[in-house]
Short mmCIF file of C-alpha atoms in Angstrom, two decimals:
data_model
loop_
_atom_site.label_atom_id
_atom_site.label_comp_id
_atom_site.label_asym_id
_atom_site.label_seq_id
_atom_site.Cartn_x
_atom_site.Cartn_y
_atom_site.Cartn_z
CA MET A 246 26.96 9.54 73.32
CA ARG A 247 30.28 9.09 71.36
CA GLN A 248 29.37 5.66 71.20
CA ALA A 249 25.80 6.24 69.67
CA ALA A 250 27.45 8.61 67.20
CA LEU A 251 30.12 6.48 65.99
CA GLY A 252 27.42 3.90 65.53
CA ARG A 253 25.88 6.01 62.84
CA PHE A 254 29.05 5.20 60.52
CA ARG A 255 29.09 2.46 58.34
CA PRO A 256 32.36 0.46 57.92
CA LEU A 257 34.48 1.29 55.00
CA GLN A 258 33.86 -0.70 51.67
CA PRO A 259 36.69 -2.16 50.11
CA LEU A 260 37.52 0.13 47.01
CA LYS A 261 36.57 -1.01 43.59
CA PRO A 262 39.32 -0.98 40.83
CA TYR A 263 39.47 2.16 38.87
CA ILE A 264 38.83 1.65 35.05
CA CYS A 265 39.07 4.71 32.52
CA ARG A 266 36.09 5.81 30.44
CA ASP A 267 37.97 4.70 27.42
CA CYS A 268 38.82 1.23 28.65
CA ALA A 269 35.02 0.66 29.88
CA LEU A 270 34.01 1.67 26.49
CA THR A 271 36.40 -0.61 24.89
CA ALA A 272 35.50 -3.45 27.01
CA THR A 273 31.67 -2.52 26.17
CA ARG A 274 32.38 -2.55 22.54
CA ARG A 275 34.42 -5.86 22.51
CA THR A 276 31.35 -7.50 24.48
CA LEU A 277 28.94 -6.16 21.89
CA SER A 278 31.32 -7.11 18.95
CA GLN A 279 31.43 -10.68 20.32
CA SER A 280 27.87 -11.06 20.82
CA ALA A 281 27.41 -9.62 17.21
CA VAL A 282 29.94 -12.44 15.82
CA SER A 283 28.07 -14.80 17.86
CA ARG A 284 24.90 -13.92 16.15
CA ASP A 285 26.20 -13.50 12.71
CA LYS A 286 27.64 -17.02 13.15
CA ALA A 287 24.35 -18.46 13.96
CA SER A 288 22.69 -16.75 11.24
CA SER A 289 25.14 -18.26 8.71
CA THR A 290 24.76 -21.38 10.13
CA SER A 291 21.07 -21.26 9.82
CA TRP A 292 21.41 -19.93 6.45
CA ASP A 293 23.66 -22.98 5.31
CA GLN A 294 21.39 -25.52 6.38
CA HIS A 295 18.56 -23.88 4.99
CA ALA A 296 20.53 -23.76 1.74
CA GLU A 297 21.30 -27.59 1.83
CA ARG A 298 17.65 -28.53 2.36
CA ILE A 299 16.79 -26.45 -0.90
CA ARG A 300 19.49 -28.34 -2.70
CA ALA A 301 18.36 -31.74 -1.47
CA GLY A 302 14.94 -30.91 -2.80
CA GLU A 303 13.44 -30.64 0.91
CA ARG A 304 12.37 -27.21 0.44
CA LYS A 305 11.44 -24.98 -2.59
CA SER A 306 13.94 -22.24 -3.53
CA LEU A 307 12.68 -18.59 -3.16
CA LEU A 308 12.74 -17.95 -6.91
CA THR A 309 10.67 -21.02 -7.39
CA ILE A 310 8.20 -19.55 -4.70
CA LEU A 311 7.80 -16.12 -6.67
CA GLU A 312 7.47 -18.25 -9.86
CA GLU A 313 4.72 -20.32 -8.45
CA ARG A 314 2.93 -17.35 -6.97
CA GLY A 315 2.91 -15.62 -10.37
CA PHE A 316 5.32 -12.77 -9.49
CA ILE A 317 7.79 -13.26 -12.65
CA LYS A 318 7.31 -11.89 -15.99
CA ASP A 319 10.78 -11.56 -17.37
CA LEU A 320 14.34 -12.30 -15.93
CA ALA A 321 17.43 -10.29 -16.87
CA GLY A 322 20.16 -12.64 -16.24
CA ASP A 323 20.28 -16.66 -16.48
CA ARG A 324 17.72 -18.03 -14.35
CA ASN A 325 19.43 -20.98 -12.71
CA ALA A 326 22.28 -18.30 -11.87
CA LEU A 327 19.98 -16.11 -10.09
CA ASP A 328 18.20 -19.09 -8.58
CA LYS A 329 21.46 -20.35 -7.32
CA LEU A 330 22.57 -16.58 -6.07
CA LEU A 331 19.51 -16.50 -3.91
CA THR A 332 20.10 -19.83 -2.54
CA ASP A 333 23.52 -19.58 -1.80
CA LYS A 334 24.13 -15.99 -0.06
CA ARG A 335 22.26 -13.19 1.29
CA VAL A 336 22.48 -10.37 -1.42
CA GLY A 337 20.78 -6.88 -1.86
CA VAL A 338 17.71 -6.37 -3.41
CA TYR A 339 15.83 -3.02 -4.38
CA SER A 340 12.91 -1.46 -6.08
CA GLY A 341 12.29 2.02 -6.67
CA ILE A 342 9.15 4.41 -6.44
CA ASP A 343 9.32 8.13 -7.69
CA PRO A 344 7.32 10.66 -5.25
CA THR A 345 5.31 11.78 -8.17
CA ALA A 346 2.13 11.34 -5.82
CA PRO A 347 2.07 11.83 -1.71
CA SER A 348 1.04 8.12 -1.54
CA LEU A 349 1.64 4.61 -2.53
CA HIS A 350 -1.14 3.21 -4.64
CA LEU A 351 -2.12 -0.44 -5.07
CA GLY A 352 -0.20 -1.06 -8.30
CA HIS A 353 3.16 -0.18 -6.45
CA LEU A 354 2.40 -2.94 -4.07
CA LEU A 355 3.20 -5.65 -6.60
CA PRO A 356 6.87 -4.96 -7.06
CA MET A 357 6.96 -4.39 -3.37
CA MET A 358 5.53 -7.93 -2.61
CA VAL A 359 8.50 -9.41 -4.14
CA LEU A 360 10.65 -7.27 -1.88
CA PHE A 361 8.94 -8.26 1.14
CA TRP A 362 9.23 -12.12 0.21
CA MET A 363 13.05 -11.41 -0.41
CA TYR A 364 13.32 -9.92 2.83
CA ILE A 365 11.60 -12.47 5.04
CA HIS A 366 13.45 -14.67 3.45
CA GLY A 367 16.66 -13.32 4.49
CA HIS A 368 17.97 -10.98 1.88
CA LYS A 369 19.00 -7.31 2.39
CA ALA A 370 15.91 -5.31 1.05
CA VAL A 371 16.08 -1.67 -0.02
CA SER A 372 13.19 0.82 -1.09
CA ILE A 373 14.70 3.70 -3.26
CA ILE A 374 12.49 6.96 -3.07
CA GLY A 375 13.18 8.93 -6.18
CA GLY A 376 13.81 12.41 -4.82
CA ALA A 377 16.32 13.31 -7.61
CA THR A 378 14.82 11.35 -10.43
CA ALA A 379 11.25 12.79 -9.90
CA LYS A 380 12.47 16.08 -10.96
CA ILE A 381 13.00 14.48 -14.41
CA GLY A 382 9.94 12.13 -14.66
CA ASP A 383 10.06 8.71 -16.14
CA PRO A 384 8.75 8.57 -19.59
CA THR A 385 8.52 4.95 -19.63
CA GLY A 386 5.18 3.81 -21.24
CA ARG A 387 4.01 7.43 -21.50
CA LEU A 388 2.89 9.52 -24.51
CA ILE A 389 2.81 12.86 -22.90
CA SER A 390 5.41 14.29 -20.52
CA ARG A 391 4.67 14.38 -16.73
CA GLN A 392 3.36 17.90 -15.64
CA GLU A 393 6.23 19.55 -13.89
CA MET A 394 5.49 19.80 -10.21
CA ASP A 395 6.84 22.95 -8.11
CA ARG A 396 9.40 22.65 -5.71
CA ASN A 397 7.00 22.47 -2.63
CA THR A 398 4.59 19.88 -4.07
CA ARG A 399 7.81 17.63 -4.87
CA THR A 400 8.98 18.24 -1.28
CA SER A 401 5.53 17.40 0.28
CA ASN A 402 5.34 14.52 -1.68
CA LEU A 403 8.59 13.23 -1.07
CA VAL A 404 7.97 13.36 2.90
CA SER A 405 4.61 11.82 2.42
CA LEU A 406 5.34 8.87 0.26
CA HIS A 407 8.50 8.41 2.79
CA ASN A 408 6.15 8.19 5.80
CA CYS A 409 3.81 5.67 3.63
CA VAL A 410 6.77 3.31 2.71
CA ARG A 411 7.95 3.46 6.22
CA ALA A 412 4.60 2.64 7.45
CA ILE A 413 4.08 -0.30 5.36
CA TRP A 414 7.46 -1.69 6.13
CA LYS A 415 6.54 -1.55 9.85
CA SER A 416 3.01 -3.47 9.09
CA LEU A 417 5.13 -5.98 7.13
CA ASP A 418 6.89 -7.34 10.09
CA ARG A 419 3.60 -7.83 12.00
CA TYR A 420 1.72 -9.44 8.89
CA ALA A 421 4.66 -11.73 8.14
CA GLU A 422 4.79 -12.83 11.97
CA LYS A 423 0.84 -13.72 11.71
CA HIS A 424 1.71 -16.15 8.77
CA GLY A 425 4.32 -17.75 10.36
CA TYR A 426 7.51 -15.84 9.31
CA ASN A 427 8.96 -14.82 12.69
CA LYS A 428 11.60 -11.89 12.33
CA ASP A 429 15.03 -13.02 12.41
CA SER A 430 17.93 -10.82 13.50
CA ALA A 431 19.45 -11.07 10.09
CA TRP A 432 16.65 -9.53 8.46
CA SER A 433 17.40 -6.03 6.92
CA LYS A 434 15.64 -3.32 5.26
CA SER A 435 16.41 0.47 4.37
CA ILE A 436 14.62 3.49 2.85
CA GLN A 437 16.99 5.64 0.68
CA ASN A 438 16.57 8.73 -1.11
CA ASN A 439 18.48 8.95 -4.23
CA SER A 440 18.86 12.33 -4.02
CA VAL A 441 21.69 11.87 -1.61
CA TRP A 442 23.96 10.70 -4.21
CA LEU A 443 22.67 11.86 -7.44
CA SER A 444 22.75 15.47 -6.17
CA LYS A 445 26.49 15.01 -5.56
CA LEU A 446 26.96 13.93 -8.98
CA ASN A 447 29.43 15.49 -11.21
CA ILE A 448 28.21 15.95 -14.85
CA ILE A 449 31.51 15.08 -16.26
CA ASP A 450 31.85 12.03 -13.90
CA PHE A 451 28.23 11.10 -15.11
CA LEU A 452 28.86 11.58 -18.83
CA SER A 453 32.43 9.67 -18.67
CA ASP A 454 30.87 6.80 -16.74
CA ALA A 455 27.09 6.17 -18.00
CA GLY A 456 27.19 8.16 -21.06
CA THR A 457 30.14 6.33 -22.51
CA VAL A 458 28.11 2.98 -21.97
CA ALA A 459 24.87 3.97 -23.52
CA ARG A 460 24.56 3.63 -27.41
CA ILE A 461 22.29 6.17 -28.88
CA GLY A 462 21.20 3.70 -31.56
CA ALA A 463 19.99 1.10 -28.72
CA MET A 464 18.25 4.09 -26.92
CA LEU A 465 16.44 5.36 -30.04
CA GLY A 466 15.37 1.70 -30.48
CA ARG A 467 13.39 1.48 -27.43
CA ASP A 468 9.39 1.51 -27.70
CA THR A 469 9.08 4.30 -24.89
CA VAL A 470 11.23 6.46 -27.27
CA LYS A 471 9.85 5.72 -30.40
CA ASN A 472 6.25 5.84 -29.17
CA LYS A 473 6.67 9.00 -27.51
CA MET A 474 8.35 10.58 -30.52
CA ALA A 475 5.97 9.46 -33.07
CA GLN A 476 2.70 9.55 -31.25
CA GLY A 477 3.46 11.44 -28.36
CA ASP A 478 4.68 15.29 -27.58
CA GLY A 479 8.14 14.20 -28.19
CA MET A 480 11.06 13.53 -25.79
CA SER A 481 13.12 15.88 -23.91
CA TYR A 482 16.83 15.16 -23.24
CA ALA A 483 16.14 14.84 -19.61
CA GLU A 484 13.72 12.33 -20.32
CA PHE A 485 15.89 10.80 -22.72
CA THR A 486 18.78 10.16 -19.98
CA TYR A 487 16.24 8.98 -17.24
CA PRO A 488 17.14 5.21 -17.73
CA LEU A 489 20.76 6.37 -17.27
CA LEU A 490 19.96 7.97 -13.99
CA GLN A 491 18.27 5.05 -12.84
CA ALA A 492 21.19 2.77 -13.98
CA TYR A 493 23.42 4.87 -11.92
CA ASP A 494 21.26 4.44 -8.83
CA TRP A 495 21.91 0.56 -9.42
CA TRP A 496 25.67 1.26 -9.76
CA HIS A 497 25.79 2.95 -6.47
CA LEU A 498 23.65 0.23 -4.60
CA TYR A 499 25.57 -2.32 -6.38
CA GLN A 500 28.85 -1.24 -4.60
CA SER A 501 27.45 -2.13 -1.20
CA GLY A 502 26.14 -5.35 -2.38
CA VAL A 503 22.76 -4.81 -4.08
CA GLN A 504 22.77 -7.24 -6.82
CA VAL A 505 19.12 -7.61 -7.92
CA GLN A 506 16.73 -4.88 -8.91
CA ILE A 507 12.97 -5.49 -8.95
CA GLY A 508 10.53 -3.50 -11.44
CA GLY A 509 7.06 -3.26 -13.01
CA SER A 510 6.72 -4.91 -16.48
CA ASP A 511 7.71 -1.71 -18.02
CA GLN A 512 11.05 -1.40 -16.51
CA TYR A 513 12.92 -3.89 -18.26
CA GLY A 514 14.69 -1.73 -20.67
CA ASN A 515 15.76 0.64 -17.46
CA ILE A 516 17.04 -2.64 -15.70
CA VAL A 517 19.15 -3.54 -18.51
CA ALA A 518 20.77 -0.06 -18.72
CA GLY A 519 21.83 -0.67 -14.95
CA ILE A 520 23.22 -4.09 -15.70
CA ASP A 521 24.99 -2.65 -18.91
CA LEU A 522 26.45 0.28 -16.57
CA ILE A 523 27.56 -2.14 -13.76
CA LYS A 524 29.22 -4.45 -16.10
CA HIS A 525 31.05 -1.93 -17.83
CA LEU A 526 32.30 -0.18 -14.48
CA THR A 527 33.15 -3.16 -12.51
CA PRO A 528 36.66 -4.64 -12.70
CA ARG A 529 37.06 -7.76 -14.04
CA PRO A 530 39.18 -10.22 -11.99
CA SER A 531 40.47 -13.41 -13.21
CA THR A 532 37.90 -15.54 -11.76
CA SER A 533 35.74 -18.50 -13.09
CA PRO A 534 32.97 -17.71 -15.30
CA GLU A 535 30.51 -19.02 -12.71
CA THR A 536 32.14 -16.99 -9.84
CA LYS A 537 31.91 -13.77 -12.27
CA GLN A 538 28.28 -14.68 -13.15
CA LEU A 539 27.18 -15.13 -9.60
CA SER A 540 28.77 -11.78 -8.44
CA GLY A 541 27.13 -9.99 -11.32
CA PRO A 542 23.59 -7.91 -11.46
CA PHE A 543 20.18 -9.70 -11.88
CA GLY A 544 16.98 -8.06 -12.79
CA LEU A 545 13.50 -9.20 -12.65
CA THR A 546 10.03 -7.45 -13.30
CA VAL A 547 6.52 -8.35 -12.40
CA PRO A 548 3.51 -8.62 -14.59
CA LEU A 549 1.46 -5.89 -15.74
CA LEU A 550 -1.87 -6.43 -13.76
CA THR A 551 -5.07 -6.14 -15.51
CA THR A 552 -8.86 -7.49 -14.37
CA ALA A 553 -10.57 -9.91 -16.52
CA ALA A 554 -12.41 -7.04 -18.22
CA GLY A 555 -9.00 -5.49 -19.43
CA ALA A 556 -8.74 -2.56 -17.16
CA LYS A 557 -5.71 -1.80 -15.13
CA PHE A 558 -5.46 -3.29 -11.74
CA GLY A 559 -5.41 -0.68 -8.76
CA LYS A 560 -7.28 1.86 -10.97
CA SER A 561 -11.27 2.72 -10.10
CA ALA A 562 -13.03 4.76 -12.60
CA GLY A 563 -9.77 6.33 -13.47
CA ASN A 564 -8.63 7.15 -10.21
CA ALA A 565 -5.78 5.31 -8.29
CA ILE A 566 -6.63 3.05 -5.08
CA TRP A 567 -4.29 4.77 -2.70
CA LEU A 568 -2.71 2.89 0.40
CA ASP A 569 -2.68 6.34 2.43
CA LYS A 570 -6.09 6.08 4.30
CA THR A 571 -6.62 9.85 4.00
CA MET A 572 -6.81 9.40 0.31
CA THR A 573 -8.56 6.02 -0.16
CA SER A 574 -10.40 4.99 3.07
CA PRO A 575 -10.05 1.55 4.31
CA PHE A 576 -13.75 0.87 3.57
CA GLU A 577 -13.24 2.11 -0.28
CA LEU A 578 -10.14 -0.15 -0.31
CA TYR A 579 -12.17 -2.87 0.88
CA GLY A 580 -14.85 -2.29 -1.52
CA PHE A 581 -12.72 -2.35 -4.46
CA LEU A 582 -11.12 -5.82 -3.42
CA VAL A 583 -14.36 -7.34 -2.93
CA GLY A 584 -15.38 -6.33 -6.39
CA SER A 585 -12.68 -8.40 -7.84
CA ALA A 586 -13.78 -10.74 -10.95
CA ASP A 587 -13.90 -14.58 -9.99
CA ALA A 588 -11.58 -14.92 -12.78
CA ASP A 589 -9.13 -12.66 -10.98
CA VAL A 590 -9.26 -13.31 -7.44
CA GLU A 591 -7.15 -16.45 -7.30
CA ARG A 592 -4.31 -14.72 -8.49
CA TYR A 593 -4.62 -11.74 -6.68
CA LEU A 594 -4.51 -13.90 -3.24
CA LYS A 595 -1.39 -15.30 -4.55
CA LEU A 596 0.02 -11.80 -5.32
CA PHE A 597 -1.19 -9.49 -2.51
CA THR A 598 -1.11 -11.95 0.67
CA PHE A 599 1.18 -14.45 2.34
CA LEU A 600 -1.22 -17.12 2.57
CA PRO A 601 -0.07 -20.67 1.62
CA LEU A 602 -1.11 -21.76 -1.77
CA ASP A 603 -2.66 -24.77 -0.40
CA TYR A 604 -4.84 -22.69 1.56
CA ILE A 605 -5.68 -20.47 -1.17
CA SER A 606 -6.59 -23.63 -3.50
CA THR A 607 -8.63 -24.89 -0.52
CA VAL A 608 -10.58 -21.37 -0.39
CA MET A 609 -11.18 -21.21 -3.90
CA THR A 610 -12.77 -24.78 -4.19
CA GLU A 611 -15.13 -23.40 -1.30
CA HIS A 612 -15.78 -20.24 -3.24
CA GLN A 613 -16.81 -22.24 -6.22
CA VAL A 614 -19.63 -23.96 -4.29
CA ASP A 615 -21.41 -20.33 -3.99
CA PRO A 616 -19.45 -17.71 -5.87
CA SER A 617 -22.19 -15.13 -4.92
CA GLN A 618 -21.05 -15.17 -1.37
CA ARG A 619 -17.67 -13.74 -2.52
CA LYS A 620 -15.79 -15.85 -0.11
CA ALA A 621 -12.50 -15.55 -1.60
CA GLN A 622 -13.19 -11.64 -2.58
CA HIS A 623 -13.68 -11.13 1.12
CA LEU A 624 -10.58 -13.06 2.16
CA LEU A 625 -8.29 -10.88 0.06
CA ALA A 626 -9.62 -7.42 1.18
CA ARG A 627 -9.61 -8.50 4.70
CA GLU A 628 -6.09 -9.59 4.20
CA VAL A 629 -4.89 -6.47 2.10
CA VAL A 630 -6.40 -4.05 4.57
CA ASP A 631 -4.85 -5.89 7.49
CA PHE A 632 -1.63 -5.79 5.90
CA VAL A 633 -1.81 -1.96 4.94
CA HIS A 634 -3.86 -0.69 7.93
CA GLY A 635 -3.83 -3.15 10.66
CA PRO A 636 -6.12 -6.01 11.94
CA GLU A 637 -8.58 -3.59 13.85
CA GLU A 638 -9.11 -1.57 10.91
CA ALA A 639 -9.59 -4.86 8.81
CA ALA A 640 -12.01 -6.06 11.11
CA ASN A 641 -14.09 -3.02 11.57
CA THR A 642 -14.12 -2.38 7.51
CA GLN A 643 -15.17 -5.84 7.09
CA ASN A 644 -18.34 -5.49 9.49
CA GLN A 645 -18.92 -2.01 8.01
CA HIS A 646 -19.22 -4.03 4.50
CA LYS A 647 -21.72 -6.69 6.00
CA PHE A 648 -23.88 -4.12 7.27
CA SER A 649 -23.88 -2.27 4.08
CA ARG A 650 -24.71 -5.47 2.04
CA ARG A 651 -27.88 -6.40 4.33
CA PRO A 652 -28.41 -3.72 6.91
CA ASN A 653 -30.78 -3.94 9.69
CA LEU A 654 -32.15 -0.32 10.76
CA GLN A 655 -31.93 -1.16 14.39
CA THR A 656 -28.27 -2.47 13.94
CA LEU A 657 -27.28 0.37 11.91
CA GLN A 658 -28.46 2.74 14.66
CA THR A 659 -26.40 0.56 17.27
CA LYS A 660 -23.46 0.77 15.15
CA ALA A 661 -23.77 4.59 14.43
CA ALA A 662 -23.41 5.06 18.19
CA ASP A 663 -19.87 3.52 17.80
CA SER A 664 -17.49 5.97 15.75
CA LYS A 665 -15.05 3.08 15.50
CA GLU A 666 -17.40 1.64 12.90
CA GLY A 667 -16.80 4.36 10.73
CA LEU A 668 -20.59 4.62 9.74
CA ASN A 669 -21.64 7.64 7.82
CA ARG A 670 -24.39 9.28 10.20
CA LEU A 671 -25.42 12.61 10.29
CA TYR A 672 -28.80 14.84 11.35
CA LEU A 673 -30.44 16.78 8.97
CA PRO A 674 -33.52 19.31 9.72
CA ARG A 675 -36.95 18.39 8.88
CA SER A 676 -37.18 21.38 6.54
CA LEU A 677 -34.29 20.06 4.30
CA VAL A 678 -36.08 16.72 4.12
CA HIS A 679 -39.77 17.33 4.15
CA ASN A 680 -41.39 17.29 0.84
CA LYS A 681 -37.99 17.62 -0.77
CA PRO A 682 -37.16 15.83 -4.18
CA PRO A 683 -34.78 12.94 -3.67
CA ALA A 684 -31.94 14.41 -5.64
CA ARG A 685 -31.86 17.67 -3.08
CA ILE A 686 -31.88 15.41 0.00
CA LEU A 687 -28.70 13.82 -1.76
CA TYR A 688 -27.08 17.25 -1.87
CA HIS A 689 -28.07 18.23 1.65
CA ALA A 690 -27.00 14.97 2.93
CA GLY A 691 -23.33 15.68 1.21
CA LEU A 692 -23.94 12.69 -1.08
CA ALA A 693 -24.04 14.96 -4.07
CA LYS A 694 -21.94 18.01 -4.84
CA SER A 695 -24.95 20.00 -5.87
CA ASN A 696 -28.71 19.58 -6.96
CA SER A 697 -27.97 19.13 -10.25
CA ASP A 698 -25.38 16.21 -9.52
CA GLY A 699 -27.73 14.76 -7.19
CA THR A 700 -30.43 14.76 -10.21
CA ARG A 701 -27.92 13.09 -12.38
CA MET A 702 -27.26 10.48 -9.94
CA VAL A 703 -30.82 9.77 -9.42
CA ASN A 704 -31.58 9.74 -13.11
CA SER A 705 -28.49 7.33 -13.63
CA GLY A 706 -29.56 4.87 -10.85
CA GLY A 707 -26.68 5.14 -8.95
CA ALA A 708 -28.68 6.30 -5.74
CA TYR A 709 -30.59 4.39 -3.60
CA ILE A 710 -32.89 4.43 -0.40
CA GLY A 711 -33.28 1.73 2.20
CA SER A 712 -36.63 0.59 3.18
CA GLN A 713 -38.04 -2.10 5.56
CA SER A 714 -40.99 -2.73 3.49
CA ASP A 715 -41.69 -3.08 -0.23
CA GLU A 716 -43.99 -0.88 -2.29
CA ASN A 717 -47.10 -3.16 -1.20
CA GLY A 718 -46.42 -2.39 2.56
CA SER A 719 -44.95 -6.30 3.01
CA ASP A 720 -41.96 -6.13 5.70
CA PHE A 721 -38.59 -7.53 4.95
CA ASN A 722 -38.40 -8.86 8.58
CA GLY A 723 -36.50 -6.04 10.18
CA ASP A 724 -33.81 -5.97 6.82
CA LEU A 725 -33.42 -2.97 4.93
CA LYS A 726 -33.64 -3.50 1.15
CA PHE A 727 -32.32 -0.78 -1.21
CA ARG A 728 -34.41 0.25 -3.97
CA SER A 729 -33.27 3.02 -6.67
CA LEU A 730 -34.27 6.56 -6.30
CA LYS A 731 -35.13 6.73 -9.98
CA GLY A 732 -39.03 7.49 -10.12
CA VAL A 733 -39.30 7.99 -6.15
CA THR A 734 -41.42 11.08 -5.54
CA ALA A 735 -40.85 13.71 -2.65
CA ALA A 736 -44.16 12.20 -0.96
CA THR A 737 -42.94 8.78 -0.90
CA VAL A 738 -39.48 9.83 1.00
CA THR A 739 -41.69 11.96 3.11
CA GLU A 740 -43.74 9.04 4.11
CA MET A 741 -40.98 6.74 4.47
CA MET A 742 -39.11 9.37 6.88
CA GLU A 743 -42.31 10.03 9.00
CA LYS A 744 -42.13 6.33 10.28
CA SER A 745 -39.36 6.56 12.06
CA ASN A 746 -37.64 9.97 11.28
CA VAL A 747 -34.83 7.94 9.89
CA LEU A 748 -33.54 7.75 6.19
CA VAL A 749 -30.98 5.36 4.91
CA LEU A 750 -29.63 6.53 1.78
CA ARG A 751 -26.76 4.62 -0.56
CA THR A 752 -24.90 6.04 -3.48
CA GLY A 753 -22.91 3.31 -5.43
CA LYS A 754 -22.29 -0.03 -3.95
CA TRP A 755 -21.06 0.74 -0.57
CA ASN A 756 -21.29 4.54 0.50
CA VAL A 757 -24.21 4.12 3.14
CA LYS A 758 -25.39 7.30 5.14
CA LEU A 759 -27.86 7.03 8.17
CA ILE A 760 -29.80 10.14 8.45
CA GLU A 761 -31.69 11.12 11.38
CA VAL A 762 -34.25 14.04 10.86
CA ILE A 763 -35.05 16.19 13.60
CA SER A 764 -36.80 19.42 14.09
CA ASP A 765 -35.37 22.94 12.83
CA VAL A 766 -35.09 24.44 16.38
CA GLU A 767 -33.01 21.03 17.81
CA TYR A 768 -30.85 21.31 14.53
CA GLU A 769 -30.03 24.77 15.32
CA GLN A 770 -29.45 24.26 19.30
CA LYS A 771 -27.18 21.53 18.25
CA GLY A 772 -25.02 24.05 16.29
CA LEU A 773 -25.06 21.88 13.07
CA SER A 774 -24.96 22.74 9.23
CA ALA A 775 -25.33 21.14 6.05
CA PRO A 776 -25.18 22.11 2.43
CA GLY A 777 -28.17 24.43 1.74
CA TRP A 778 -29.05 25.11 5.46
CA GLU A 779 -27.85 28.52 5.61
CA ASP A 780 -30.06 29.30 2.35
CA ILE A 781 -33.10 28.01 4.31
CA ARG A 782 -32.26 30.23 7.32
CA ALA A 783 -31.86 33.26 5.62
CA ALA A 784 -35.11 32.72 3.66
CA LYS A 785 -36.73 32.43 7.27
CA ASP A 786 -35.16 35.40 8.49
CA GLU A 787 -36.63 37.51 5.68
CA THR A 788 -40.14 36.03 5.98
CA SER A 789 -39.93 36.36 9.79
CA PRO A 790 -41.78 39.69 11.25
#
């Protein structure tokens, strides 16, 4: 028994040497530090080799790539010096957005695309959200001052915009990898809020630093100031100093290596104000002129995009095309881009995608064979929706558009059963459709805000009904053809509905609704509701015994 008990004990193991916690942490830090040094050394070697290939003419420089794709409107600084700077070393680059709305819109994407190209070529990218400057409002290009937002709205916009910017940065790595730009450990990006430093800025320090650089004559001579004073509602002192606040943003970032600012075409004056401030506040060591130039600030602006018709790009009927899907659906974004004119689409492919230029050229050649197929426009829409919302959303949206253009009733019904397709499908009770005028059906279906709004849409030719046969009864081989509701009677709609208890209505180019008509009893059993349904129910209750 004693031996059996002893057998349960394991032989003693040799003691491990004792290492205190501080020593262990030091050893870990040393290992991590050595690993970081090795990565930095490998990254630096790779950068130097890439720069040598550019100097040897074997590869294009980053600035050349941006110029060829049409990104550059104006440069603040010497072009060759900026080209050399972006080739020789990794530098910080930034662009800013004020949270005047809860989302980015399509127009914001253009300067951000330059920032994205800088990032995937190894430069340090910084997105600034103007939590502080939004309290002032940039007057550039405006005749009427921005309406002052309350604090809650401004805070809500700040949070929402930050999430939107973060989401698109997250999408960027995936989208870049799709086009052959694999993420490197040296890639660096950050999102910063200028409230962090501007809220701590002392007014005396600000005036002694930025205020002494700004010359009143030059500021009064700016087009924004002159136009707003002469043609607009005047300019407040806060608006007048906005360029100095933006300049101070850059001065703050410049101290951590951010040498390049990217802005819209209307931001050149503000960028120059930042350059002047940085040069005024930066010590001037006795170095060569070239070294001074390469260590200084540079700015670039992107062109103002307008369509071939002269409309501002990114606007639809006066409304911005937002990148937040709750404000502009992927379907609407896709539809806006598919509607691009043939004269514009090649330029948009160069600016808003990472597609190679030779591939874009090939696509445009194929597009010219049959422009009615809009091959280039569909490629643009697919790429942008993929970038902003992801590949699955892009594929679903593209399919949805295909069925919107040449839908088949049976296919639409099948797609409607799959909520992922996003098809607008609904049920309506028979009493809201039978012998009702088209304008009223549009209202009940939620396609019009009211009966009068539905009447306006019908009379203006903006509402359509899908049919599988023409007015003479000839079949369309299963395809749906849309005809204008203008002149269509209630009896005609009822006759079309009686064939299959289904109506397909469309407003505009893309907004299609599949309406399944069921009995009033079944509609109530399903617990459904629609505009005007409660009135019908109330009328029935009054007439019932």
